[in-house]
XYZ file of N, CA and C in Angstrom:
396
model
N 4.704 14.680 10.945
C 3.574 14.580 11.749
C 3.326 13.415 13.261
N 3.351 13.727 14.382
C 3.582 12.818 15.312
C 2.238 11.591 14.733
N 1.324 11.883 14.758
C 0.155 11.066 14.822
C -0.185 10.949 13.319
N 0.814 10.255 12.350
C 0.856 9.930 10.984
C 0.422 8.698 10.671
N 0.830 7.541 11.748
C -0.061 6.274 11.635
C -1.253 6.291 11.600
N -1.900 6.917 12.619
C -3.309 6.897 13.081
C -3.873 7.289 11.669
N -3.516 8.897 11.285
C -4.112 9.758 9.964
C -3.672 8.639 8.790
N -2.638 7.970 8.685
C -2.515 6.832 7.358
C -3.629 5.661 7.915
N -3.913 5.390 9.081
C -4.976 4.236 8.970
C -6.314 4.589 8.441
N -6.649 5.795 9.132
C -7.454 6.384 9.188
C -8.008 6.285 7.529
N -7.178 6.958 6.658
C -7.215 6.997 5.272
C -7.177 5.930 4.640
N -6.547 4.302 4.898
C -6.800 3.546 4.284
C -7.820 2.649 4.796
N -8.663 2.956 5.846
C -10.034 2.414 5.964
C -10.820 3.159 5.446
N -10.898 4.752 5.082
C -12.230 5.336 4.508
C -11.932 5.127 2.683
N -10.526 4.635 2.266
C -10.626 4.662 0.774
C -10.764 3.123 0.303
N -10.730 2.305 1.518
C -10.625 0.446 1.407
C -11.400 0.381 0.477
N -12.714 0.680 0.000
C -13.484 0.037 -0.794
C -14.116 0.980 -1.807
N -13.191 2.105 -2.068
C -13.505 2.709 -3.110
C -13.474 2.086 -4.549
N -14.173 2.581 -5.315
C -13.988 1.587 -6.678
C -12.668 2.472 -7.256
N -12.188 1.755 -8.210
C -10.781 2.139 -9.215
C -11.829 3.320 -9.834
N -10.888 4.224 -10.166
C -11.391 5.142 -11.212
C -10.161 6.123 -11.655
N -9.945 5.892 -12.992
C -8.878 6.837 -13.232
C -8.924 8.264 -13.044
N -7.627 9.159 -12.496
C -8.183 10.305 -12.262
C -9.002 11.041 -11.468
N -9.403 9.729 -10.312
C -10.488 9.938 -8.991
C -9.747 8.987 -8.119
N -9.352 7.902 -8.418
C -8.670 7.074 -7.521
C -7.841 6.005 -8.135
N -6.868 5.902 -8.419
C -5.957 5.694 -9.107
C -4.902 5.079 -8.544
N -3.875 4.157 -8.787
C -2.924 3.801 -8.126
C -2.012 4.519 -7.593
N -1.493 5.710 -8.707
C -0.782 7.092 -8.026
C -1.503 7.948 -6.995
N -3.081 8.064 -7.475
C -3.705 9.264 -6.575
C -4.073 8.046 -5.087
N -3.849 7.127 -4.961
C -4.201 6.456 -4.091
C -2.787 6.718 -3.512
N -1.788 6.756 -3.719
C -0.664 6.477 -3.202
C -0.422 8.164 -2.608
N -0.586 9.116 -3.383
C -0.881 10.578 -3.092
C -1.330 10.795 -2.309
N -2.603 10.006 -1.735
C -3.333 10.392 -0.838
C -2.709 9.996 0.479
N -2.453 8.835 0.580
C -1.531 8.136 1.652
C -0.287 9.117 1.933
N 0.349 9.595 1.363
C 1.231 10.840 1.334
C 0.685 11.754 2.052
N -0.588 12.680 1.383
C -1.365 13.628 2.289
C -1.934 13.096 3.557
N -2.352 11.854 3.860
C -2.621 11.734 4.963
C -1.466 11.769 6.128
N -0.653 11.597 5.455
C 1.124 11.420 6.331
C 1.654 12.829 6.754
N 1.807 13.529 5.701
C 2.444 14.887 5.797
C 1.578 15.991 5.785
N 0.254 15.868 5.171
C -0.566 17.462 5.015
C -0.384 17.816 3.722
N 0.447 17.296 2.839
C 0.905 17.944 1.531
C 0.331 17.059 0.619
N -0.435 17.871 0.000
C -1.095 17.078 -1.435
C -0.705 17.602 -2.332
N 0.242 16.228 -2.943
C 1.521 16.184 -3.967
C 0.734 15.906 -5.325
N -0.623 15.657 -5.480
C -1.183 15.235 -6.368
C -2.701 16.252 -7.174
N -2.362 17.395 -6.575
C -3.240 18.098 -6.340
C -3.562 18.922 -8.158
N -2.302 18.726 -8.673
C -2.635 19.212 -10.349
C -2.791 18.327 -10.833
N -2.954 16.782 -10.701
C -3.305 15.785 -11.470
C -4.700 15.321 -11.474
N -5.200 15.396 -9.902
C -6.440 14.651 -9.374
C -7.374 15.188 -10.476
N -8.415 14.610 -10.986
C -9.524 14.820 -11.536
C -9.146 15.702 -13.255
N -8.185 15.347 -13.446
C -7.652 15.970 -15.032
C -7.700 14.864 -15.637
N -7.965 13.774 -15.616
C -8.168 12.934 -16.738
C -9.029 11.916 -16.226
N -9.344 10.827 -17.438
C -10.761 9.772 -17.128
C -10.052 8.598 -17.293
N -9.297 9.052 -18.153
C -8.649 7.455 -18.758
C -7.151 7.266 -18.215
N -6.310 5.909 -18.128
C -5.085 6.056 -17.796
C -3.884 6.741 -19.182
N -4.583 6.680 -20.091
C -3.700 7.031 -21.133
C -3.405 8.806 -21.370
N -4.642 9.194 -21.107
C -4.889 10.725 -20.777
C -4.180 11.226 -19.422
N -3.933 10.204 -18.748
C -3.002 10.544 -17.452
C -1.602 10.428 -17.784
N -1.274 9.247 -18.448
C 0.134 8.933 -18.760
C 0.653 10.367 -19.919
N -0.462 10.599 -20.634
C -0.030 11.532 -21.718
C 0.477 13.257 -20.535
N -0.350 13.360 -19.638
C -0.298 14.287 -18.867
C 1.153 14.541 -18.206
N 1.528 13.188 -17.739
C 2.853 12.945 -17.195
C 3.976 13.550 -18.091
N 3.799 12.587 -19.325
C 4.599 13.013 -20.258
C 5.184 14.149 -20.897
N 3.944 15.164 -20.908
C 3.897 16.701 -20.862
C 4.422 17.253 -19.817
N 4.715 16.664 -18.709
C 5.381 17.542 -17.902
C 6.690 16.925 -17.504
N 6.949 16.007 -18.182
C 8.773 15.928 -18.269
C 8.621 14.347 -17.638
N 8.053 13.707 -17.529
C 8.012 12.346 -16.538
C 7.570 11.203 -17.392
N 8.196 10.179 -17.362
C 8.263 9.070 -18.304
C 7.054 8.167 -17.959
N 6.677 8.567 -16.335
C 5.647 7.788 -15.874
C 5.441 8.187 -14.314
N 3.972 7.805 -14.047
C 3.862 7.852 -12.422
C 5.400 7.333 -11.216
N 5.800 6.564 -11.903
C 6.704 5.974 -10.866
C 8.209 6.854 -11.148
N 8.272 7.681 -12.326
C 9.108 8.566 -12.135
C 8.688 9.449 -11.684
N 7.629 9.986 -11.495
C 7.394 11.387 -11.147
C 7.524 11.129 -9.263
N 7.147 10.040 -8.888
C 7.205 9.576 -7.474
C 9.005 9.723 -7.330
N 9.854 9.092 -8.436
C 11.513 9.199 -7.845
C 11.997 10.539 -7.786
N 11.217 11.318 -8.500
C 11.751 12.993 -8.267
C 10.977 13.518 -7.084
N 10.162 12.905 -6.199
C 9.688 13.612 -4.905
C 10.481 13.160 -4.015
N 10.565 11.650 -3.966
C 10.965 11.186 -2.565
C 12.234 10.525 -2.831
N 13.358 10.247 -2.116
C 14.661 9.548 -2.265
C 13.959 7.967 -1.948
N 15.159 6.981 -3.041
C 14.772 5.944 -3.262
C 15.463 5.104 -2.212
N 15.170 3.965 -1.747
C 15.165 3.156 -0.926
C 15.330 2.059 -1.163
N 16.594 0.944 -0.970
C 16.337 -0.711 -1.159
C 14.984 -0.876 -0.657
N 14.062 -1.867 -1.813
C 12.926 -2.572 -0.838
C 12.967 -3.054 0.289
N 13.941 -3.965 0.556
C 13.985 -4.299 2.383
C 14.025 -3.342 3.475
N 14.657 -2.105 2.942
C 14.626 -1.303 4.057
C 13.362 -0.164 3.882
N 12.587 -0.271 3.082
C 11.353 0.429 3.258
C 10.484 -0.179 4.607
N 10.060 1.419 4.792
C 9.334 1.507 5.908
C 7.912 1.842 5.920
N 7.090 1.724 7.350
C 5.695 1.655 6.695
C 5.503 3.081 6.409
N 4.603 3.245 5.652
C 4.049 4.673 4.820
C 4.975 4.951 3.679
N 6.115 4.078 3.547
C 7.021 4.345 2.228
C 6.218 3.964 0.980
N 6.554 4.450 -0.248
C 5.781 4.312 -1.396
C 6.402 2.870 -1.952
N 5.649 1.726 -2.359
C 6.381 0.949 -2.810
C 5.543 1.040 -4.432
N 6.786 0.066 -5.077
C 6.301 -0.185 -6.631
C 6.312 -1.478 -7.160
N 5.307 -2.042 -7.659
C 5.009 -3.301 -8.133
C 4.690 -3.650 -9.453
N 5.228 -4.624 -10.288
C 4.293 -4.904 -11.512
C 2.661 -4.952 -10.787
N 2.036 -4.856 -11.911
C 0.630 -4.899 -11.647
C 0.175 -5.475 -12.824
N 0.309 -6.897 -12.447
C -0.467 -7.908 -13.350
C -0.250 -7.783 -15.115
N 1.075 -7.327 -15.405
C 1.208 -7.402 -16.539
C 0.793 -6.028 -17.391
N 0.039 -4.927 -16.572
C -0.112 -3.469 -16.750
C 0.894 -2.796 -16.442
N 1.836 -2.906 -16.371
C 2.616 -1.817 -16.443
C 3.257 -2.132 -14.534
N 3.583 -0.653 -14.254
C 3.868 -0.557 -12.636
C 2.802 0.057 -11.782
N 2.645 -0.460 -10.589
C 1.655 0.268 -9.559
C 2.183 0.632 -8.219
N 1.831 1.946 -7.978
C 2.218 2.259 -6.550
C 1.364 1.994 -5.344
N 1.903 1.531 -4.279
C 1.112 1.130 -3.025
C 1.790 1.868 -1.882
N 1.659 1.170 -0.689
C 1.966 1.955 0.396
C 2.397 0.699 1.560
N 3.476 1.039 1.857
C 4.010 -0.505 2.546
C 3.386 -0.103 4.365
N 3.271 -1.331 4.702
C 2.535 -1.769 5.987
C 2.971 -2.856 6.385
N 3.589 -3.014 7.337
C 4.454 -4.056 8.024
C 5.105 -4.905 6.917
N 4.844 -6.507 6.785
C 5.204 -7.087 5.985
C 4.224 -7.184 4.460
N 3.752 -6.150 3.990
C 2.719 -6.324 3.140
C 2.895 -4.499 2.934
N 2.016 -4.548 1.407
C 2.039 -2.946 1.182
C 0.466 -3.021 0.526
N -0.104 -2.159 0.756
C -1.638 -1.960 0.063
C -1.331 -1.453 -0.864
N -2.442 -2.231 -2.160
C -2.248 -1.856 -3.261
C -3.321 -1.873 -4.054
N -3.908 -0.638 -4.924
C -5.286 -0.811 -5.337
C -5.833 -1.530 -6.269
N -6.789 -2.454 -6.356
C -7.141 -3.572 -7.499
C -8.711 -2.850 -7.766
N -9.334 -3.677 -9.008
C -10.340 -2.786 -9.102
C -11.381 -3.198 -8.557
N -11.101 -3.961 -7.060
C -12.339 -4.260 -6.221
C -11.912 -3.440 -5.212
N -11.188 -2.911 -4.392
C -10.518 -2.131 -3.611
C -9.190 -2.247 -2.998
N -8.894 -1.995 -2.338
C -7.587 -2.472 -1.577
C -7.094 -3.988 -1.374
N -5.989 -3.896 -1.542
C -5.598 -5.158 -1.703
C -4.072 -5.240 -0.672
N -3.778 -6.430 0.025
C -2.642 -6.429 0.550
C -1.458 -7.137 -0.433
N -0.165 -6.758 -0.624
C 0.695 -7.838 -1.430
C 2.061 -7.784 -0.719
N 2.623 -8.966 -1.001
C 3.760 -9.227 0.001
C 5.025 -8.320 -0.582
N 5.527 -8.045 0.428
C 6.738 -6.878 0.485
C 7.764 -7.648 -0.758
N 7.795 -8.662 -0.424
C 8.778 -9.814 -1.608
C 8.485 -9.601 -2.803
N 7.143 -9.020 -3.183
C 7.065 -8.480 -4.898
C 7.520 -7.215 -5.120
N 7.764 -6.282 -4.110
C 8.590 -4.769 -4.501
C 9.652 -4.683 -5.607
N 9.110 -4.128 -6.393
C 10.565 -3.583 -7.423
C 11.404 -2.507 -7.268
N 10.627 -1.570 -6.235
C 11.453 -0.430 -6.122
C 10.715 0.420 -4.861
N 11.147 1.269 -3.892
C 10.385 1.890 -2.912
C 11.153 3.052 -2.634
N 10.552 4.087 -2.110
C 10.889 5.320 -2.463
C 10.419 6.072 -0.297
N 11.149 6.648 0.380
C 10.895 6.866 1.658
C 10.035 8.400 1.724
N 9.167 8.214 2.209
C 8.330 9.160 2.537
C 8.821 9.939 3.877
């Protein structure tokens, strides 16, 4: 969609201060929301609202055959070297010792979800990236 950048910017502004809530607004659903804003396809429709604890979301992923939300992303998008990631691509970061988190690349940084809302993290910390 030619206006994906505008729609991604509007999505980021809309969710910037939403509280972190597993099953409603966590890192995986944040990234899926960004993908939906850019493409019009909701890849998380089957997951959103179906769990209230990350442990329950992880169990649902495993029941569906995925080891993690990162493995689910890897099944949906081609992986690229993090240094080649472009605006709108899905980024993978270490989440302060709590496993891996998904974010969205924007320029020299990526948006990630923190308990207080969105934050920017340097691309230098990206572990993996997926082309949207």
